[in-house]
Tab-separated table of C-alpha atoms in Angstrom:
chain	number	residue	atom	x	y	z
A	1	MET	CA	115.506	108.861	90.458
A	2	GLU	CA	113.078	109.445	92.789
A	3	LEU	CA	110.764	105.975	93.289
A	4	GLN	CA	107.192	104.830	95.094
A	5	LEU	CA	108.210	101.337	96.190
A	6	LEU	CA	104.392	99.926	95.039
A	7	HIS	CA	105.254	96.271	95.820
A	8	GLU	CA	107.943	93.916	97.221
A	9	THR	CA	108.278	90.100	98.102
A	10	PRO	CA	111.614	88.471	98.636
A	11	ASN	CA	112.295	87.886	94.825
A	12	LEU	CA	110.091	91.366	93.232
A	13	ALA	CA	110.115	94.638	94.045
A	14	VAL	CA	107.974	97.109	92.123
A	15	PHE	CA	108.237	100.794	92.409
A	16	TYR	CA	106.178	103.373	89.922
A	17	ASP	CA	109.125	106.005	88.400
A	18	PRO	CA	107.347	109.766	88.405
A	19	ALA	CA	109.674	111.294	86.688
A	20	ASN	CA	109.864	108.977	83.702
A	21	GLN	CA	106.468	107.765	84.246
A	22	TRP	CA	106.959	103.969	83.891
A	23	LEU	CA	106.698	101.171	86.239
A	24	PHE	CA	110.526	99.799	87.253
A	25	VAL	CA	109.944	96.233	88.085
A	26	ASP	CA	113.577	94.736	89.258
A	27	TRP	CA	113.839	90.758	89.819
A	28	CYS	CA	115.575	88.418	92.045
A	29	GLY	CA	117.149	85.386	93.360
A	30	ASP	CA	115.992	81.790	92.300
A	31	LEU	CA	112.607	81.932	89.860
A	32	THR	CA	110.802	79.234	90.073
A	33	LEU	CA	107.191	79.127	87.728
A	34	ALA	CA	105.099	79.129	91.409
A	35	LEU	CA	107.550	82.344	92.601
A	36	VAL	CA	106.766	83.800	88.920
A	37	GLN	CA	103.225	83.516	88.206
A	38	ASP	CA	102.548	84.552	91.446
A	39	ASN	CA	104.447	87.603	91.855
A	40	CYS	CA	102.999	88.206	87.737
A	41	VAL	CA	99.370	88.445	89.663
A	42	ALA	CA	100.472	91.026	91.814
A	43	LEU	CA	102.065	92.963	89.092
A	44	ALA	CA	99.284	92.510	87.003
A	45	GLN	CA	96.787	94.153	89.940
A	46	ARG	CA	99.337	96.561	89.945
A	47	LEU	CA	98.556	97.127	85.911
A	48	LEU	CA	94.743	96.626	86.687
A	49	ASP	CA	94.721	99.397	89.231
A	50	VAL	CA	96.663	102.423	86.261
A	51	ARG	CA	97.599	101.754	83.224
A	52	TYR	CA	101.378	101.905	83.021
A	53	ALA	CA	102.162	102.280	78.661
A	54	ARG	CA	106.395	101.198	79.996
A	55	ILE	CA	107.419	99.062	81.880
A	56	LEU	CA	111.863	98.958	82.822
A	57	ASN	CA	112.122	95.399	83.711
A	58	SER	CA	115.298	94.442	85.465
A	59	ASN	CA	116.795	90.659	85.834
A	60	VAL	CA	120.431	91.847	86.414
A	61	GLY	CA	119.372	90.142	90.434
A	62	VAL	CA	118.123	87.257	88.933
A	63	THR	CA	120.863	83.721	89.634
A	64	SER	CA	118.636	81.256	88.631
A	65	MET	CA	115.414	80.501	86.588
A	66	ALA	CA	113.351	77.499	86.222
A	67	PRO	CA	113.058	75.934	82.310
A	68	ASN	CA	109.228	76.225	82.201
A	69	VAL	CA	109.358	80.457	83.196
A	70	PRO	CA	109.361	80.852	79.326
A	71	ALA	CA	107.080	79.082	77.835
A	72	TRP	CA	104.871	80.466	80.706
A	73	LEU	CA	105.911	84.314	80.330
A	74	ALA	CA	105.733	83.871	76.488
A	75	ARG	CA	102.122	82.260	76.622
A	76	GLU	CA	100.278	84.048	79.361
A	77	PHE	CA	102.255	86.628	81.438
A	78	LEU	CA	103.595	88.989	78.151
A	79	PRO	CA	99.636	88.560	76.422
A	80	TYR	CA	98.484	90.172	79.460
A	81	LEU	CA	100.845	93.198	78.931
A	82	ARG	CA	100.450	93.937	75.573
A	83	GLN	CA	96.106	93.381	76.384
A	84	VAL	CA	96.161	95.746	79.283
A	85	GLY	CA	98.286	98.862	77.485
A	86	VAL	CA	102.023	98.421	77.937
A	87	GLN	CA	103.389	99.292	74.904
A	88	GLN	CA	107.550	99.104	75.601
A	89	VAL	CA	109.573	97.185	77.963
A	90	ALA	CA	113.053	97.741	77.921
A	91	TRP	CA	114.337	94.452	79.437
A	92	VAL	CA	117.512	94.306	81.421
A	93	TYR	CA	119.296	90.646	80.789
A	94	SER	CA	120.578	88.828	83.938
A	95	PRO	CA	124.339	88.069	84.599
A	96	ASN	CA	123.958	83.881	84.314
A	97	LEU	CA	123.993	83.057	80.061
A	98	ARG	CA	121.188	79.992	81.058
A	99	VAL	CA	118.587	82.774	81.921
A	100	ARG	CA	119.555	84.820	79.391
A	101	CYS	CA	119.250	82.335	76.863
A	102	TYR	CA	115.371	81.614	78.436
A	103	THR	CA	114.846	85.305	78.752
A	104	ASP	CA	115.144	85.248	74.885
A	105	ALA	CA	113.007	82.655	74.776
A	106	ALA	CA	110.458	83.922	76.592
A	107	LEU	CA	110.710	87.328	74.209
A	108	TYR	CA	110.379	85.475	71.210
A	109	SER	CA	106.479	85.584	71.725
A	110	PRO	CA	104.294	87.944	68.425
A	111	ASP	CA	101.805	88.785	71.253
A	112	ALA	CA	104.074	90.527	73.512
A	113	PRO	CA	104.522	94.331	73.673
A	114	ALA	CA	107.421	95.993	72.116
A	115	VAL	CA	110.530	94.375	74.304
A	116	HIS	CA	113.445	95.617	73.678
A	117	VAL	CA	116.751	93.869	75.467
A	118	PHE	CA	120.094	95.495	76.972
A	119	ASP	CA	122.896	94.053	79.353
A	120	ASP	CA	123.208	96.996	81.581
A	121	LEU	CA	120.249	99.604	83.872
A	122	GLU	CA	122.093	102.194	82.037
A	123	SER	CA	121.627	101.527	78.296
A	124	ALA	CA	117.718	100.078	79.282
A	125	VAL	CA	117.287	103.722	80.631
A	126	ALA	CA	118.544	105.379	78.067
A	127	TRP	CA	116.799	104.013	75.605
A	128	LEU	CA	113.207	103.914	77.323
A	129	ARG	CA	113.699	107.950	77.460
A	130	ALA	CA	114.603	108.187	74.195
A	131	VAL	CA	111.833	106.101	72.515
A	132	PRO	CA	108.807	107.967	71.851
A	133	ARG	CA	105.493	107.086	73.887
A	134	LEU	CA	103.583	105.562	71.457
A	135	PRO	CA	99.742	106.913	71.693
A	136	ALA	CA	97.686	105.668	73.824
A	137	VAL	CA	95.265	102.804	72.689
A	138	ALA	CA	91.840	102.363	73.881
A	139	MET	CA	91.232	99.221	76.327
A	140	ALA	CA	88.133	97.062	74.951
A	141	ALA	CA	85.399	96.920	77.593
């Protein structure tokens, strides 16, 4: 898989996968609310520059997450993804049980795009490759 690095910080790497036409978002380390917000703003800028309908989001490298992160993701960031045209997200759980629970809490948002969770990256990739791409949705001006 030939990935193009779009953005990198100590806790986040964002790649474009041209073969699959999706963003690969790879999180790692200890995630505080401020850190997640800063990185999500950078990701949001990428999503404004170019519309991506599908995201492969990996939390495999996430070792901890602040308890206030899920509510912010559910209330602020996941609805934004839908607004900018993201239609499908394959989300790979962290092996950390507490982070997995926080992830489930964040993803329980009716305003989020279609998010499917996986225990491993290979299953997430297989699903995202197999799921039919949805028709493009016109964005409101």
